Amino acid sequence: MTGDFLIVKKCLSNPLVTGTIFLTLAGTTSRFMGFFFRIFLNNVMGSTGLGLYQLVIPLMSVCMSLCCNGFQTATSKIVAEKPQNRQIILICAIIMSATIALLLTIIMYSNANYISICILSEPRCTELVKALSFSILPAAIHSCINGYYYGLKKATIPAATQLIEQTARIGTCYLIYAILSDGGSCFKPVYSIYGIVAGEASATVFSVITIKKDFSYFKISVKSLKTTAYGMAALFIPLSLNYILASFSSSAENVLIPRTLKLYGLSPALALDIFGTISGLTLPVLLFPGVLCSCACVMLLPSVSEANAAGKDAKITKTINSCALFGLCFGLIFTCIFYLLSDFIGDFLFSSKLCGYFLRRLCFLCPLMHISGMLCSILHGLGKAKQVLFVNLLTCAIRILMIMLLVPHYGIDAYLWAMLVSHVFMTLAVGILTCHTAHK
């Protein structure tokens, strides 16, 4: 009994384990809240309203890629390698990230009509795009602060930030719905974007309040800021390009799928309904178990960066093997669960047989997504962001080409095949790259 207690104590003393546990609990809670929130949105807006909502969400992903994700990852990596310079690293990241965020806010708001008509092919999205632009700056600030804490292997604050953001987002939307219900008005899709803005703003306020204590006795110099900025830019650029590519691919797919379905012969309303079902209902269910792997990925990067800087090759090899095995087993378990319960999940949660059909067809992606995600995080920690970018570029090209060439002839099933083929390629490519890097 004592031996078991010591093993548990040793595991819990590992920041990678405890950080993953904190983030997993927060992420799981947040995703459960998100599931019921999507059911709520589906009920109050309908599948067409949900489709409009899903059309503009990729814009947020693109903006996050440009000014948030790359800086968060870069901050986490550099802070893990140089914790003694952590304050200057964070200040530099916030200044650079916030500058880009302000430019994006201005561009998106002033060109909302053009974006809606010419890019999204949906004039009804103009109001949503304008509202969404106000979420970019707060998202940039609290993303950098999260990266700071990830680098220090303190996941409690980012976990709390995630819960606060989701609570504020859902609470705002429900409050708006309650007020409108009393007045007899309907819930417009733009109100769901107001919830996003409120969530990002609340998360930023909380993050700034918690970080203030770490800057009580800190002095900054222009020279140190300039030196850090050069190092941050060198790491930020390839990391951001990776995130931008993923967001561009997602945005391109979200625009192409309804268009190619129309070319297949479906009506605009039916094409939007199918798109809303697969992107707004099925994929969130499929990605739900990935919260554990994604949380592990967040904590893996600073741990691998630290081990790499210290020359601990044996620890890195052990980490790679453990992550690959865990991703495979974890993914296979949920492949079986989703395959067997797909109809029940579609009917019970969303009253959609189509959702169950898509879930049953796509459940085989689970092991591939989990393995590739964890290996990509390890490769980023090893400084292989450029190689991961090249693999992502090929993966996106495969999926987009298959959508453009096959969906107009074979319908939505061609998109499902595109997902499978691209994920198989991605997993094989990063697996080979990881093995090559680890055994150099």
CSV table of C-alpha atoms in Angstrom, one decimal:
chain,number,residue,atom,x,y,z
A,1,MET,CA,0.0,0.0,0.0
A,2,THR,CA,2.9,2.3,0.9
A,3,GLY,CA,4.6,1.5,-2.4
A,4,ASP,CA,1.4,2.4,-4.4
A,5,PHE,CA,1.1,5.7,-2.5
A,6,LEU,CA,4.7,6.6,-3.3
A,7,ILE,CA,4.2,5.9,-7.0
A,8,VAL,CA,1.1,8.1,-7.0
A,9,LYS,CA,3.0,10.8,-5.1
A,10,LYS,CA,5.9,10.6,-7.6
A,11,CYS,CA,3.5,11.0,-10.5
A,12,LEU,CA,1.7,13.9,-9.0
A,13,SER,CA,5.0,15.7,-8.3
A,14,ASN,CA,5.7,15.7,-12.1
A,15,PRO,CA,4.5,19.1,-13.5
A,16,LEU,CA,3.7,17.4,-16.8
A,17,VAL,CA,1.2,15.1,-15.1
A,18,THR,CA,-0.4,17.6,-12.7
A,19,GLY,CA,-0.6,20.2,-15.5
A,20,THR,CA,-2.3,17.8,-17.8
A,21,ILE,CA,-4.7,16.8,-15.0
A,22,PHE,CA,-5.6,20.5,-14.3
A,23,LEU,CA,-6.0,21.3,-18.0
A,24,THR,CA,-8.0,18.1,-18.7
A,25,LEU,CA,-10.4,18.8,-15.9
A,26,ALA,CA,-10.9,22.4,-17.1
A,27,GLY,CA,-11.0,21.3,-20.7
A,28,THR,CA,-13.5,18.5,-20.1
A,29,THR,CA,-15.8,20.7,-18.1
A,30,SER,CA,-15.5,23.5,-20.7
A,31,ARG,CA,-16.3,21.1,-23.5
A,32,PHE,CA,-19.3,19.6,-21.7
A,33,MET,CA,-20.5,23.2,-21.3
A,34,GLY,CA,-19.8,23.8,-24.9
A,35,PHE,CA,-21.8,20.7,-26.0
A,36,PHE,CA,-24.9,21.8,-24.1
A,37,PHE,CA,-24.3,25.3,-25.4
A,38,ARG,CA,-24.3,24.0,-29.0
A,39,ILE,CA,-27.6,22.2,-28.3
A,40,PHE,CA,-29.0,25.4,-27.0
A,41,LEU,CA,-27.8,27.3,-30.1
A,42,ASN,CA,-29.2,24.7,-32.4
A,43,ASN,CA,-32.6,25.0,-30.6
A,44,VAL,CA,-32.8,28.8,-30.6
A,45,MET,CA,-31.1,29.5,-34.0
A,46,GLY,CA,-31.9,26.3,-36.0
A,47,SER,CA,-29.4,24.5,-38.2
A,48,THR,CA,-29.3,27.5,-40.7
A,49,GLY,CA,-28.4,29.9,-37.9
A,50,LEU,CA,-25.8,27.5,-36.6
A,51,GLY,CA,-24.4,27.3,-40.2
A,52,LEU,CA,-24.0,31.1,-40.3
A,53,TYR,CA,-22.3,30.9,-36.9
A,54,GLN,CA,-19.9,28.2,-38.1
A,55,LEU,CA,-19.1,30.2,-41.2
A,56,VAL,CA,-17.6,33.1,-39.3
A,57,ILE,CA,-15.8,31.0,-36.5
A,58,PRO,CA,-12.9,30.2,-38.9
A,59,LEU,CA,-12.2,33.9,-39.2
A,60,MET,CA,-11.5,33.9,-35.4
A,61,SER,CA,-9.2,30.9,-35.9
A,62,VAL,CA,-7.3,32.8,-38.6
A,63,CYS,CA,-6.9,35.8,-36.4
A,64,MET,CA,-5.8,33.6,-33.5
A,65,SER,CA,-3.2,32.1,-35.7
A,66,LEU,CA,-1.9,35.5,-36.7
A,67,CYS,CA,-1.7,37.1,-33.3
A,68,CYS,CA,-2.3,34.5,-30.5
A,69,ASN,CA,-1.3,30.9,-31.0
A,70,GLY,CA,2.2,31.4,-32.3
A,71,PHE,CA,3.1,33.9,-29.5
A,72,GLN,CA,1.6,31.6,-26.9
A,73,THR,CA,3.7,28.6,-28.0
A,74,ALA,CA,6.8,30.8,-28.4
A,75,THR,CA,6.3,32.3,-25.0
A,76,SER,CA,5.9,28.8,-23.5
A,77,LYS,CA,9.0,27.5,-25.1
A,78,ILE,CA,11.3,30.5,-24.4
A,79,VAL,CA,10.1,30.8,-20.8
A,80,ALA,CA,10.8,27.1,-20.2
A,81,GLU,CA,14.3,27.5,-21.6
A,82,LYS,CA,15.1,30.9,-19.9
A,83,PRO,CA,12.9,31.2,-16.8
A,84,GLN,CA,15.1,34.0,-15.4
A,85,ASN,CA,14.0,36.3,-18.2
A,86,ARG,CA,10.3,35.4,-18.0
A,87,GLN,CA,9.0,38.9,-17.4
A,88,ILE,CA,10.7,40.5,-20.3
A,89,ILE,CA,9.7,37.6,-22.5
A,90,LEU,CA,6.0,38.1,-21.6
A,91,ILE,CA,6.0,41.8,-22.1
A,92,CYS,CA,7.7,41.5,-25.5
A,93,ALA,CA,5.1,38.9,-26.5
A,94,ILE,CA,2.1,41.0,-25.4
A,95,ILE,CA,3.4,44.1,-27.2
A,96,MET,CA,4.0,42.3,-30.5
A,97,SER,CA,0.8,40.2,-30.2
A,98,ALA,CA,-1.4,43.2,-29.3
A,99,THR,CA,-0.1,45.3,-32.1
A,100,ILE,CA,-1.0,42.7,-34.7
A,101,ALA,CA,-4.4,42.1,-33.0
A,102,LEU,CA,-5.3,45.8,-33.2
A,103,LEU,CA,-4.5,45.9,-36.9
A,104,LEU,CA,-6.6,42.8,-37.5
A,105,THR,CA,-9.5,44.3,-35.5
A,106,ILE,CA,-9.5,47.4,-37.7
A,107,ILE,CA,-9.2,45.5,-40.9
A,108,MET,CA,-11.9,43.0,-40.1
A,109,TYR,CA,-14.4,45.6,-38.8
A,110,SER,CA,-13.9,48.0,-41.7
A,111,ASN,CA,-14.1,45.2,-44.3
A,112,ALA,CA,-16.8,43.2,-42.8
A,113,ASN,CA,-19.2,43.5,-45.7
A,114,TYR,CA,-16.5,42.5,-48.3
A,115,ILE,CA,-15.5,39.5,-46.2
A,116,SER,CA,-19.1,38.4,-45.9
A,117,ILE,CA,-20.0,38.7,-49.6
A,118,CYS,CA,-16.7,37.9,-51.4
A,119,ILE,CA,-15.1,35.4,-49.0
A,120,LEU,CA,-17.9,33.8,-47.1
A,121,SER,CA,-20.5,34.2,-49.9
A,122,GLU,CA,-23.1,35.0,-47.3
A,123,PRO,CA,-24.2,38.7,-46.8
A,124,ARG,CA,-26.0,37.8,-43.6
A,125,CYS,CA,-22.6,37.3,-41.9
A,126,THR,CA,-21.7,41.0,-41.9
A,127,GLU,CA,-23.0,41.8,-38.4
A,128,LEU,CA,-21.3,38.6,-37.1
A,129,VAL,CA,-17.9,39.6,-38.6
A,130,LYS,CA,-18.1,43.1,-37.1
A,131,ALA,CA,-18.9,41.8,-33.7
A,132,LEU,CA,-16.2,39.1,-33.8
A,133,SER,CA,-13.5,41.7,-34.5
A,134,PHE,CA,-13.8,43.0,-30.9
A,135,SER,CA,-12.7,39.6,-29.5
A,136,ILE,CA,-9.3,39.6,-31.1
A,137,LEU,CA,-7.3,42.0,-28.8
A,138,PRO,CA,-8.4,40.4,-25.5
A,139,ALA,CA,-7.7,36.9,-26.9
A,140,ALA,CA,-4.2,38.0,-27.8
A,141,ILE,CA,-3.4,39.3,-24.4
A,142,HIS,CA,-4.6,36.3,-22.3
A,143,SER,CA,-3.1,33.8,-24.8
A,144,CYS,CA,0.4,35.3,-24.1
A,145,ILE,CA,-0.2,35.2,-20.4
A,146,ASN,CA,-1.3,31.5,-20.7
A,147,GLY,CA,1.9,30.7,-22.6
A,148,TYR,CA,3.9,32.4,-19.7
A,149,TYR,CA,2.3,30.0,-17.2
A,150,TYR,CA,2.7,27.0,-19.4
A,151,GLY,CA,6.4,27.7,-19.7
A,152,LEU,CA,6.7,27.8,-15.9
A,153,LYS,CA,4.6,24.5,-15.8
A,154,LYS,CA,1.9,26.2,-13.8
A,155,ALA,CA,-1.3,25.2,-15.5
A,156,THR,CA,-3.7,26.2,-12.8
A,157,ILE,CA,-4.2,29.8,-14.0
A,158,PRO,CA,-4.7,28.8,-17.7
A,159,ALA,CA,-7.2,26.2,-16.6
A,160,ALA,CA,-9.2,28.7,-14.5
A,161,THR,CA,-9.0,31.2,-17.4
A,162,GLN,CA,-10.6,28.6,-19.8
A,163,LEU,CA,-13.5,28.0,-17.4
A,164,ILE,CA,-14.1,31.7,-16.8
A,165,GLU,CA,-14.1,32.3,-20.6
A,166,GLN,CA,-16.6,29.6,-21.3
A,167,THR,CA,-18.8,30.5,-18.4
A,168,ALA,CA,-18.9,34.2,-19.4
A,169,ARG,CA,-19.6,33.2,-23.0
A,170,ILE,CA,-22.5,30.9,-22.3
A,171,GLY,CA,-23.9,33.2,-19.5
A,172,THR,CA,-23.9,36.2,-21.8
A,173,CYS,CA,-25.8,34.3,-24.5
A,174,TYR,CA,-28.3,32.9,-22.1
A,175,LEU,CA,-28.9,36.3,-20.5
A,176,ILE,CA,-29.5,37.8,-23.9
A,177,TYR,CA,-31.9,34.9,-24.7
A,178,ALA,CA,-33.8,35.4,-21.4
A,179,ILE,CA,-34.2,39.1,-22.1
A,180,LEU,CA,-35.4,38.6,-25.7
A,181,SER,CA,-37.8,35.8,-24.6
A,182,ASP,CA,-39.5,38.2,-22.2
A,183,GLY,CA,-39.8,40.7,-25.0
A,184,GLY,CA,-41.0,38.2,-27.6
A,185,SER,CA,-38.0,38.7,-29.9
A,186,CYS,CA,-35.9,35.9,-31.5
A,187,PHE,CA,-32.3,35.0,-30.8
A,188,LYS,CA,-30.1,36.2,-33.8
A,189,PRO,CA,-26.8,34.5,-34.7
A,190,VAL,CA,-24.9,37.7,-33.9
A,191,TYR,CA,-25.9,37.4,-30.3
A,192,SER,CA,-23.8,34.2,-30.1
A,193,ILE,CA,-20.8,36.3,-31.2
A,194,TYR,CA,-21.5,38.7,-28.4
A,195,GLY,CA,-21.0,35.8,-26.0
A,196,ILE,CA,-17.5,35.1,-27.6
A,197,VAL,CA,-16.5,38.7,-27.0
A,198,ALA,CA,-17.7,38.7,-23.4
A,199,GLY,CA,-15.8,35.4,-22.8
A,200,GLU,CA,-12.5,36.7,-24.2
A,201,ALA,CA,-12.8,40.0,-22.2
A,202,SER,CA,-13.5,38.2,-19.0
A,203,ALA,CA,-10.6,35.8,-19.5
A,204,THR,CA,-8.3,38.8,-20.1
A,205,VAL,CA,-9.3,40.6,-17.0
A,206,PHE,CA,-8.8,37.6,-14.9
A,207,SER,CA,-5.4,36.9,-16.5
A,208,VAL,CA,-4.1,40.4,-16.0
A,209,ILE,CA,-5.2,40.4,-12.3
A,210,THR,CA,-3.3,37.2,-11.6
A,211,ILE,CA,-0.1,38.1,-13.5
A,212,LYS,CA,0.3,41.5,-11.7
A,213,LYS,CA,2.0,39.9,-8.6
A,214,ASP,CA,4.8,38.5,-10.8
A,215,PHE,CA,5.7,42.0,-11.9
A,216,SER,CA,5.8,43.8,-8.6
A,217,TYR,CA,9.6,44.5,-8.6
A,218,PHE,CA,10.5,44.3,-12.3
A,219,LYS,CA,12.6,46.8,-14.3
A,220,ILE,CA,12.6,46.8,-18.1
A,221,SER,CA,15.3,48.1,-20.5
A,222,VAL,CA,14.9,48.9,-24.2
A,223,LYS,CA,18.0,46.9,-25.0
A,224,SER,CA,16.7,43.7,-23.4
A,225,LEU,CA,13.3,44.2,-25.0
A,226,LYS,CA,14.9,44.5,-28.4
A,227,THR,CA,17.0,41.4,-28.0
A,228,THR,CA,14.0,39.4,-26.8
A,229,ALA,CA,11.9,40.6,-29.7
A,230,TYR,CA,14.4,39.3,-32.2
A,231,GLY,CA,14.4,35.9,-30.5
A,232,MET,CA,10.6,35.9,-30.2
A,233,ALA,CA,10.2,36.7,-33.9
A,234,ALA,CA,12.6,34.0,-35.1
A,235,LEU,CA,10.5,31.4,-33.2
A,236,PHE,CA,7.1,33.0,-33.7
A,237,ILE,CA,7.1,33.2,-37.5
A,238,PRO,CA,7.4,29.4,-38.3
A,239,LEU,CA,5.0,28.5,-35.4
A,240,SER,CA,2.4,31.1,-36.6
A,241,LEU,CA,2.7,29.9,-40.2
A,242,ASN,CA,1.8,26.4,-38.9
A,243,TYR,CA,-1.3,27.8,-37.1
A,244,ILE,CA,-2.2,30.1,-40.1
A,245,LEU,CA,-2.0,27.1,-42.5
A,246,ALA,CA,-4.3,25.1,-40.3
A,247,SER,CA,-6.7,28.0,-40.0
A,248,PHE,CA,-6.6,28.7,-43.7
A,249,SER,CA,-7.3,25.1,-44.4
A,250,SER,CA,-10.3,25.1,-42.1
A,251,SER,CA,-11.6,28.3,-43.5
A,252,ALA,CA,-11.1,27.1,-47.1
A,253,GLU,CA,-12.9,23.9,-46.3
A,254,ASN,CA,-15.8,25.8,-44.6
A,255,VAL,CA,-16.2,27.9,-47.7
A,256,LEU,CA,-15.7,25.1,-50.2
A,257,ILE,CA,-17.9,22.4,-48.7
A,258,PRO,CA,-21.3,24.3,-49.2
A,259,ARG,CA,-20.2,25.5,-52.7
A,260,THR,CA,-19.1,22.0,-53.9
A,261,LEU,CA,-22.2,20.5,-52.4
A,262,LYS,CA,-24.3,22.9,-54.5
A,263,LEU,CA,-22.3,21.8,-57.6
A,264,TYR,CA,-23.2,18.2,-56.6
A,265,GLY,CA,-26.8,19.2,-57.0
A,266,LEU,CA,-28.0,20.1,-53.5
A,267,SER,CA,-30.1,23.2,-52.8
A,268,PRO,CA,-28.3,26.1,-51.0
A,269,ALA,CA,-30.4,25.5,-47.9
A,270,LEU,CA,-29.7,21.7,-47.8
A,271,ALA,CA,-26.0,22.3,-48.5
A,272,LEU,CA,-25.8,24.7,-45.5
A,273,ASP,CA,-27.8,22.3,-43.3
A,274,ILE,CA,-25.3,19.5,-44.1
A,275,PHE,CA,-22.4,21.8,-43.5
A,276,GLY,CA,-23.8,23.0,-40.2
A,277,THR,CA,-24.4,19.4,-39.1
A,278,ILE,CA,-20.9,18.1,-39.8
A,279,SER,CA,-19.0,21.2,-38.7
A,280,GLY,CA,-21.2,22.3,-35.8
A,281,LEU,CA,-22.4,19.0,-34.4
A,282,THR,CA,-20.3,16.0,-35.6
A,283,LEU,CA,-16.8,17.3,-35.4
A,284,PRO,CA,-17.1,18.8,-31.9
A,285,VAL,CA,-18.3,15.4,-30.7
A,286,LEU,CA,-15.4,13.7,-32.4
A,287,LEU,CA,-12.9,16.1,-31.0
A,288,PHE,CA,-14.3,16.0,-27.5
A,289,PRO,CA,-12.0,13.1,-26.2
A,290,GLY,CA,-9.0,14.9,-27.6
A,291,VAL,CA,-9.1,17.4,-24.7
A,292,LEU,CA,-6.8,15.0,-22.7
A,293,CYS,CA,-4.3,14.7,-25.6
A,294,SER,CA,-4.5,18.5,-26.4
A,295,CYS,CA,-3.8,19.3,-22.7
A,296,ALA,CA,-0.9,16.9,-22.7
A,297,CYS,CA,0.4,18.6,-25.9
A,298,VAL,CA,0.4,22.0,-24.2
A,299,MET,CA,2.5,20.7,-21.3
A,300,LEU,CA,4.7,18.5,-23.5
A,301,LEU,CA,6.2,21.4,-25.4
A,302,PRO,CA,7.9,23.2,-22.5
A,303,SER,CA,9.0,19.8,-21.0
A,304,VAL,CA,10.6,18.6,-24.2
A,305,SER,CA,12.1,22.1,-24.8
A,306,GLU,CA,13.7,21.9,-21.3
A,307,ALA,CA,15.0,18.4,-21.8
A,308,ASN,CA,16.3,19.2,-25.3
A,309,ALA,CA,18.2,22.3,-23.9
A,310,ALA,CA,19.7,20.1,-21.1
A,311,GLY,CA,20.7,17.3,-23.6
A,312,LYS,CA,18.5,14.6,-22.0
A,313,ASP,CA,18.1,12.5,-25.2
A,314,ALA,CA,16.9,9.4,-23.3
A,315,LYS,CA,14.1,11.3,-21.6
A,316,ILE,CA,13.0,12.6,-25.0
A,317,THR,CA,13.0,9.1,-26.6
A,318,LYS,CA,11.0,7.8,-23.6
A,319,THR,CA,8.5,10.6,-24.0
A,320,ILE,CA,8.0,10.0,-27.7
A,321,ASN,CA,7.3,6.3,-27.2
A,322,SER,CA,4.9,6.9,-24.3
A,323,CYS,CA,3.0,9.5,-26.2
A,324,ALA,CA,2.6,7.4,-29.4
A,325,LEU,CA,1.4,4.4,-27.4
A,326,PHE,CA,-1.0,6.5,-25.3
A,327,GLY,CA,-2.4,8.3,-28.4
A,328,LEU,CA,-3.0,4.9,-30.2
A,329,CYS,CA,-4.8,3.2,-27.3
A,330,PHE,CA,-6.8,6.3,-26.3
A,331,GLY,CA,-7.9,6.8,-29.9
A,332,LEU,CA,-8.9,3.2,-30.4
A,333,ILE,CA,-11.1,3.2,-27.3
A,334,PHE,CA,-13.1,6.2,-28.6
A,335,THR,CA,-13.2,4.8,-32.1
A,336,CYS,CA,-15.1,1.8,-30.7
A,337,ILE,CA,-17.3,4.0,-28.5
A,338,PHE,CA,-18.3,6.4,-31.3
A,339,TYR,CA,-18.9,3.5,-33.8
A,340,LEU,CA,-21.2,1.6,-31.4
A,341,LEU,CA,-23.0,4.6,-30.0
A,342,SER,CA,-23.1,6.9,-33.1
A,343,ASP,CA,-26.8,6.6,-33.7
A,344,PHE,CA,-27.6,7.1,-30.0
A,345,ILE,CA,-25.4,10.2,-29.8
A,346,GLY,CA,-26.9,11.7,-32.9
A,347,ASP,CA,-30.5,11.1,-31.9
A,348,PHE,CA,-30.2,11.8,-28.2
A,349,LEU,CA,-28.0,14.9,-28.2
A,350,PHE,CA,-29.0,16.6,-31.4
A,351,SER,CA,-32.1,14.8,-32.8
A,352,SER,CA,-30.1,14.3,-36.0
A,353,LYS,CA,-29.6,11.0,-37.7
A,354,LEU,CA,-27.3,12.6,-40.1
A,355,CYS,CA,-25.0,13.6,-37.2
A,356,GLY,CA,-24.9,9.9,-36.2
A,357,TYR,CA,-24.0,8.8,-39.7
A,358,PHE,CA,-21.1,11.3,-40.0
A,359,LEU,CA,-19.9,10.2,-36.5
A,360,ARG,CA,-19.8,6.6,-37.5
A,361,ARG,CA,-17.9,7.3,-40.7
A,362,LEU,CA,-15.3,9.6,-39.1
A,363,CYS,CA,-14.7,7.8,-35.8
A,364,PHE,CA,-11.7,6.0,-37.3
A,365,LEU,CA,-9.8,9.4,-37.3
A,366,CYS,CA,-9.5,9.3,-33.5
A,367,PRO,CA,-6.2,7.4,-33.2
A,368,LEU,CA,-4.7,9.4,-36.1
A,369,MET,CA,-5.6,12.8,-34.6
A,370,HIS,CA,-4.3,12.0,-31.2
A,371,ILE,CA,-1.0,10.5,-32.3
A,372,SER,CA,-0.2,13.2,-34.8
A,373,GLY,CA,-1.2,16.0,-32.4
A,374,MET,CA,1.2,14.8,-29.6
A,375,LEU,CA,4.1,14.1,-32.0
A,376,CYS,CA,3.7,17.6,-33.6
A,377,SER,CA,3.9,19.1,-30.1
A,378,ILE,CA,7.1,17.1,-29.4
A,379,LEU,CA,8.6,18.3,-32.7
A,380,HIS,CA,7.9,21.9,-31.9
A,381,GLY,CA,9.6,21.4,-28.6
A,382,LEU,CA,12.6,20.0,-30.5
A,383,GLY,CA,12.7,23.1,-32.7
A,384,LYS,CA,11.3,21.4,-35.8
A,385,ALA,CA,8.6,23.9,-36.5
A,386,LYS,CA,9.6,24.4,-40.2
A,387,GLN,CA,9.5,20.7,-40.9
A,388,VAL,CA,6.0,20.5,-39.2
A,389,LEU,CA,4.9,23.4,-41.4
A,390,PHE,CA,5.9,21.5,-44.6
A,391,VAL,CA,4.0,18.4,-43.5
A,392,ASN,CA,0.9,20.6,-42.6
A,393,LEU,CA,1.2,22.2,-46.0
A,394,LEU,CA,1.1,18.9,-47.9
A,395,THR,CA,-1.8,17.6,-45.6
A,396,CYS,CA,-3.9,20.7,-46.3
A,397,ALA,CA,-3.2,20.5,-50.0
A,398,ILE,CA,-4.4,16.9,-50.1
A,399,ARG,CA,-7.6,17.6,-48.3
A,400,ILE,CA,-8.5,20.8,-50.2
A,401,LEU,CA,-7.8,19.2,-53.6
A,402,MET,CA,-9.9,16.2,-52.8
A,403,ILE,CA,-12.8,18.5,-51.7
A,404,MET,CA,-12.5,20.6,-54.9
A,405,LEU,CA,-12.2,17.6,-57.3
A,406,LEU,CA,-14.3,14.9,-55.7
A,407,VAL,CA,-17.2,16.5,-53.7
A,408,PRO,CA,-18.9,18.0,-56.8
A,409,HIS,CA,-19.1,14.4,-58.2
A,410,TYR,CA,-19.5,12.2,-55.1
A,411,GLY,CA,-21.1,14.5,-52.5
A,412,ILE,CA,-20.3,14.7,-48.8
A,413,ASP,CA,-18.9,11.2,-48.7
A,414,ALA,CA,-15.9,12.5,-50.7
A,415,TYR,CA,-15.2,15.0,-47.9
A,416,LEU,CA,-15.2,12.1,-45.4
A,417,TRP,CA,-12.6,10.3,-47.5
A,418,ALA,CA,-10.6,13.4,-47.8
A,419,MET,CA,-10.5,13.7,-44.0
A,420,LEU,CA,-9.3,10.1,-43.7
A,421,VAL,CA,-6.6,10.2,-46.4
A,422,SER,CA,-5.1,13.5,-45.1
A,423,HIS,CA,-5.0,12.4,-41.5
A,424,VAL,CA,-3.3,9.1,-42.5
A,425,PHE,CA,-0.7,11.0,-44.4
A,426,MET,CA,-0.2,13.5,-41.5
A,427,THR,CA,0.3,10.7,-38.9
A,428,LEU,CA,2.8,8.8,-41.1
A,429,ALA,CA,4.8,11.9,-42.0
A,430,VAL,CA,5.2,13.3,-38.4
A,431,GLY,CA,5.9,9.8,-37.2
A,432,ILE,CA,8.8,9.3,-39.6
A,433,LEU,CA,10.0,12.9,-38.9
A,434,THR,CA,9.9,12.3,-35.1
A,435,CYS,CA,11.8,9.0,-35.4
A,436,HIS,CA,14.5,10.6,-37.6
A,437,THR,CA,14.9,13.5,-35.2
A,438,ALA,CA,15.1,11.4,-32.1
A,439,HIS,CA,17.7,9.0,-33.5
A,440,LYS,CA,20.1,11.6,-34.9
